[in-house]
mmCIF file of C-alpha atoms in Angstrom:
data_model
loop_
_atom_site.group_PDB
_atom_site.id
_atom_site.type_symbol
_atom_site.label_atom_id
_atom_site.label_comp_id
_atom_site.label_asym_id
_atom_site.label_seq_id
_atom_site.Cartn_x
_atom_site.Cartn_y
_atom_site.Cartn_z
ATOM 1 C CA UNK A 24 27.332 -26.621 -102.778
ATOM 2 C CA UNK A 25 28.205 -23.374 -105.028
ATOM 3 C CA UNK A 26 30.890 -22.944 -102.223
ATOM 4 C CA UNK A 27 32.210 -26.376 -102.747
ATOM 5 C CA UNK A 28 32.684 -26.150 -106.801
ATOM 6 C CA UNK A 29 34.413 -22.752 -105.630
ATOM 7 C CA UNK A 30 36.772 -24.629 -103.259
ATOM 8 C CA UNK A 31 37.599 -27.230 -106.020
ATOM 9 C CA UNK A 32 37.691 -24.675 -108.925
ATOM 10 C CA UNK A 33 40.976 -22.548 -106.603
ATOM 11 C CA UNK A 34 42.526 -25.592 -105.739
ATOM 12 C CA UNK A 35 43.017 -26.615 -109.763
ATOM 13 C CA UNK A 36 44.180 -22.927 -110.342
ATOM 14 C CA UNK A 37 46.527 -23.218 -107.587
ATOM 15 C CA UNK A 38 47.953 -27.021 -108.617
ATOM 16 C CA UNK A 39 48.675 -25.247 -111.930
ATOM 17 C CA UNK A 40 50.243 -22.055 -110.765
ATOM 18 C CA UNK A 41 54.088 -22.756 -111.290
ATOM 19 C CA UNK A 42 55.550 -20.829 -108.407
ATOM 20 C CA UNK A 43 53.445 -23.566 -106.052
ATOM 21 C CA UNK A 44 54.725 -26.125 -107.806
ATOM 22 C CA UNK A 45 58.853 -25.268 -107.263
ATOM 23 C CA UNK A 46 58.486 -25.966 -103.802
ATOM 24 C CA UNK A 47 60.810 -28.686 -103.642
ATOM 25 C CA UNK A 48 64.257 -28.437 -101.596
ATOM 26 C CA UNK A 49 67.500 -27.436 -103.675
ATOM 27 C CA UNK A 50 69.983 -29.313 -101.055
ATOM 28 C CA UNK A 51 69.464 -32.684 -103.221
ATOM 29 C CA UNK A 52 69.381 -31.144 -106.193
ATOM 30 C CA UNK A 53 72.433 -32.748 -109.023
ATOM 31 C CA UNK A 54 73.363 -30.776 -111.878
ATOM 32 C CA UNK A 55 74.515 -32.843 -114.708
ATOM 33 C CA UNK A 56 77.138 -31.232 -117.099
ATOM 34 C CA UNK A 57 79.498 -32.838 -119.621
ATOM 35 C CA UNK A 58 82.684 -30.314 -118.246
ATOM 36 C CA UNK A 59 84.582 -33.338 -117.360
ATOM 37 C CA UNK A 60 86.807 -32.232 -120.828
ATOM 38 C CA UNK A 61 88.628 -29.180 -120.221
ATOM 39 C CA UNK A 62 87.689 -26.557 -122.226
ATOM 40 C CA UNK A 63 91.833 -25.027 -123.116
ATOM 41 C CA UNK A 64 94.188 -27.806 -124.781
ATOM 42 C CA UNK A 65 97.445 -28.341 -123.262
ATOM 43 C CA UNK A 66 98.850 -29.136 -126.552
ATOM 44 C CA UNK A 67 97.912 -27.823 -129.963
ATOM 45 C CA UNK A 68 99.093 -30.306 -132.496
ATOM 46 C CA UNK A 69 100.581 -28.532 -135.613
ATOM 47 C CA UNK A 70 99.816 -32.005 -137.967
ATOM 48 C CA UNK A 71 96.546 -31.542 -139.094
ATOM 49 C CA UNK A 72 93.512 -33.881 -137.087
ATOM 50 C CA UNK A 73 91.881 -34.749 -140.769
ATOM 51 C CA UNK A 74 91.612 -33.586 -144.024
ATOM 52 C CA UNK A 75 89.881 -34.506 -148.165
ATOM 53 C CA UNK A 76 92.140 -33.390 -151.128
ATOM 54 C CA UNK A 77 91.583 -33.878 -154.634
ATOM 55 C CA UNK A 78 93.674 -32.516 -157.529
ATOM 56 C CA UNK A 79 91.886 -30.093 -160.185
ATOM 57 C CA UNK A 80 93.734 -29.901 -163.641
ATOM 58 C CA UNK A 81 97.472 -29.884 -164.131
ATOM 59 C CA UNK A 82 99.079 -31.285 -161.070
ATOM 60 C CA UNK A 83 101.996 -28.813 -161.781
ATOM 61 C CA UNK A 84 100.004 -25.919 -160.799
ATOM 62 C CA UNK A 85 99.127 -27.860 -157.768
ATOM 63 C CA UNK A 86 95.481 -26.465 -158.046
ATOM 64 C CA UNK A 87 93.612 -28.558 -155.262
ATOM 65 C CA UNK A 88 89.764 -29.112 -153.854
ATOM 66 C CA UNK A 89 89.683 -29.824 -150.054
ATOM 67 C CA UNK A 90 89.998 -29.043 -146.905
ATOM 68 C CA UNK A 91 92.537 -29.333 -143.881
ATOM 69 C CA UNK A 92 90.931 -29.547 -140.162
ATOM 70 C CA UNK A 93 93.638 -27.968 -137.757
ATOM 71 C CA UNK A 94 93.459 -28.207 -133.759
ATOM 72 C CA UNK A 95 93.174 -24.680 -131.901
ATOM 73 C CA UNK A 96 94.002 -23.518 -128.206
ATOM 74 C CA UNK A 97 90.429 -24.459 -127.544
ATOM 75 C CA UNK A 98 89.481 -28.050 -127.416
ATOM 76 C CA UNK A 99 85.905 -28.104 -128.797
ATOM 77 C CA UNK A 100 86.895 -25.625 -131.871
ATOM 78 C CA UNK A 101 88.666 -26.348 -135.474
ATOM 79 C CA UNK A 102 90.760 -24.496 -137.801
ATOM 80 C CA UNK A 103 89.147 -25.169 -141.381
ATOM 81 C CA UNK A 104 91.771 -24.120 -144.145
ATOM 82 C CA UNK A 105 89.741 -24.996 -147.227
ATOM 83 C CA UNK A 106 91.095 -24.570 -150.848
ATOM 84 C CA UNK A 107 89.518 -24.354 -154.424
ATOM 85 C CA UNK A 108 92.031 -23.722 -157.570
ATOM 86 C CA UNK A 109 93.349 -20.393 -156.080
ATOM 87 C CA UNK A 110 91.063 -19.661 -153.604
ATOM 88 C CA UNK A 111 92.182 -20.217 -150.102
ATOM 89 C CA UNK A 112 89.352 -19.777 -147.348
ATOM 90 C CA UNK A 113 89.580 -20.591 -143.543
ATOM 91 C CA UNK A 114 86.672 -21.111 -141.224
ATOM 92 C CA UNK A 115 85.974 -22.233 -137.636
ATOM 93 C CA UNK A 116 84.352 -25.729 -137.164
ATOM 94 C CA UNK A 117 82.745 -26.110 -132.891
ATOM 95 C CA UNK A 118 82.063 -29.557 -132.105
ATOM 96 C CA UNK A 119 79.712 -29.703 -129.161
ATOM 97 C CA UNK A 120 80.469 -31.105 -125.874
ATOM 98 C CA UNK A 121 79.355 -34.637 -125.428
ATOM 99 C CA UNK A 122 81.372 -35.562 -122.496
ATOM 100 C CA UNK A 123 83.933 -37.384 -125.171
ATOM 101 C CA UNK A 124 87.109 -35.852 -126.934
ATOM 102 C CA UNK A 125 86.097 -34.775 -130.020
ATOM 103 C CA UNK A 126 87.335 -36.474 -133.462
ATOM 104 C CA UNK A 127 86.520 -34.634 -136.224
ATOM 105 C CA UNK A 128 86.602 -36.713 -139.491
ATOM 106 C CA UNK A 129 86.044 -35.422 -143.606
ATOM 107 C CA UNK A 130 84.521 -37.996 -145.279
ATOM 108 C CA UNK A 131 83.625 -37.607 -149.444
ATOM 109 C CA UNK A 132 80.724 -35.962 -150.355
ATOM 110 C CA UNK A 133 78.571 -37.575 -153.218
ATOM 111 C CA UNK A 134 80.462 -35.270 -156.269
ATOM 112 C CA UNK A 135 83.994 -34.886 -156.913
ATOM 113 C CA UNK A 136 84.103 -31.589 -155.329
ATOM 114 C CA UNK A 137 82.677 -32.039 -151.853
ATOM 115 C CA UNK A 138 82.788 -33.514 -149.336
ATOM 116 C CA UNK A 139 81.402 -33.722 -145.448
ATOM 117 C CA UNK A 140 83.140 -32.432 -142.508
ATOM 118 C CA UNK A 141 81.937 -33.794 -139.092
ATOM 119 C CA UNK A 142 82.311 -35.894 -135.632
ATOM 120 C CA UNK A 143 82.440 -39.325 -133.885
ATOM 121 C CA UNK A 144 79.676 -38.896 -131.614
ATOM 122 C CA UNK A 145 79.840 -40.606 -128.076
ATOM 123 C CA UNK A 146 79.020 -44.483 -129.770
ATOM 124 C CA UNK A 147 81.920 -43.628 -132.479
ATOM 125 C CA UNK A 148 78.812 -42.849 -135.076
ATOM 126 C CA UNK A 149 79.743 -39.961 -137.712
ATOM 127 C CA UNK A 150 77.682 -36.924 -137.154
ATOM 128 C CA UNK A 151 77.373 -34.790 -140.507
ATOM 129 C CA UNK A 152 77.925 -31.135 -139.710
ATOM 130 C CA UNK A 153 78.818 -29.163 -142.832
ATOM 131 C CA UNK A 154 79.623 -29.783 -146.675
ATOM 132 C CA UNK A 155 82.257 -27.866 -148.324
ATOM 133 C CA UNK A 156 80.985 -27.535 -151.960
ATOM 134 C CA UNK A 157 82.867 -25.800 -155.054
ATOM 135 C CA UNK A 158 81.056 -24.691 -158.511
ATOM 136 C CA UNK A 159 81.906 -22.846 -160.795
ATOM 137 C CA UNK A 160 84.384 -20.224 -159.446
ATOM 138 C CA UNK A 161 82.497 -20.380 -156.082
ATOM 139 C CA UNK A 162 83.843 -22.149 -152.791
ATOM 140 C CA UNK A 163 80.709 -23.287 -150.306
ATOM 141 C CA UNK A 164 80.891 -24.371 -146.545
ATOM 142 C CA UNK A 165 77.148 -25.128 -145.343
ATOM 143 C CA UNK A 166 76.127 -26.276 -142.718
ATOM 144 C CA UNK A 167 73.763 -29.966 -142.816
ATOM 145 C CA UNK A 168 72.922 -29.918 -139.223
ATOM 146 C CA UNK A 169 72.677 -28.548 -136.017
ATOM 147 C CA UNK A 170 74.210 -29.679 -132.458
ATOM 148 C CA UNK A 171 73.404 -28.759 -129.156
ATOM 149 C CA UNK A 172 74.246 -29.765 -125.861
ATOM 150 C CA UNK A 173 71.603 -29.072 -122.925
ATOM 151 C CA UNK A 174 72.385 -29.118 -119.012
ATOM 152 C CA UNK A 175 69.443 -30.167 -117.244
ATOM 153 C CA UNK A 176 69.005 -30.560 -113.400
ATOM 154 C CA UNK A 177 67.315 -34.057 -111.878
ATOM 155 C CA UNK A 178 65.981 -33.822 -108.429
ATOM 156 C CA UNK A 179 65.758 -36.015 -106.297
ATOM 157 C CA UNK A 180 63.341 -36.558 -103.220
#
């Protein structure tokens, strides 16, 4: 009997050991990826993809809160040129790969001198990603959220 508890005792340890339990046969095994979008444009557009400007002041001294989103080489990463009264500031914005071209979009932020910079997700839903903020004498990109994109592996018997 103390033999059989024994038995049944190494057969749990070994069910729950993970190098018995990757066993199965890699010949049916489909990776799923979202690399159907190529990673280099063909194309950079020079017109800028979106943008938010609001005047500060005197227009004469064309002093300005916003930002400009600009298209790069790479297809999945921005340009930001962002401007506050004199200061000018550039960034980078990466959209993650959802299997969709990205569209990047600035909509207003809730005061006059923000505003939200983000993307149509794969249902055309607008993702917040960062705010661009200015206070005082201060210009402020944060960022609201965080995207990923995971590659997982199915397998199939």
């Amino acid at each position: 009997m103390r033999y059989f508890f024994l038995g049944i005792i190494g057969l749990l340890a070994a069910c729950n050991n993970p190098t018995l339990q990757r066993t199965e046969s890699t010949e049916s095994t489909t990776i799923v990826t979202h690399d159907t979008i190529p990673e280099i444009r063909t194309a950079v557009s020079k017109k800028p993809v979106a943008s938010y400007r609001v005047p500060i002041g005197d227009r004469k001294l064309e002093r300005y809160f916003g930002v400009t989103v600009y298209e790069t080489p790479f297809t999945f990463k921005y340009l930001l040129q962002m401007q506050y009264e004199a200061i000018e500031e550039s960034d980078t914005l990466r959209i993650p790969n959802i299997g969709t071209w990205p569209v990047v979009e600035v909509h207003p932020g809730k005061d006059k001198l923000s505003c939200i910079i983000g993307f149509l997700d794969d249902k055309k839903t607008f993702r917040e990603y960062k705010m661009l903020s200015a206070k005082g004498n201060q210009l402020r990109l944060s960022v609201l959220k965080k995207y990923g994109v995971g590659r997982y592996r199915t397998v199939y018997k």
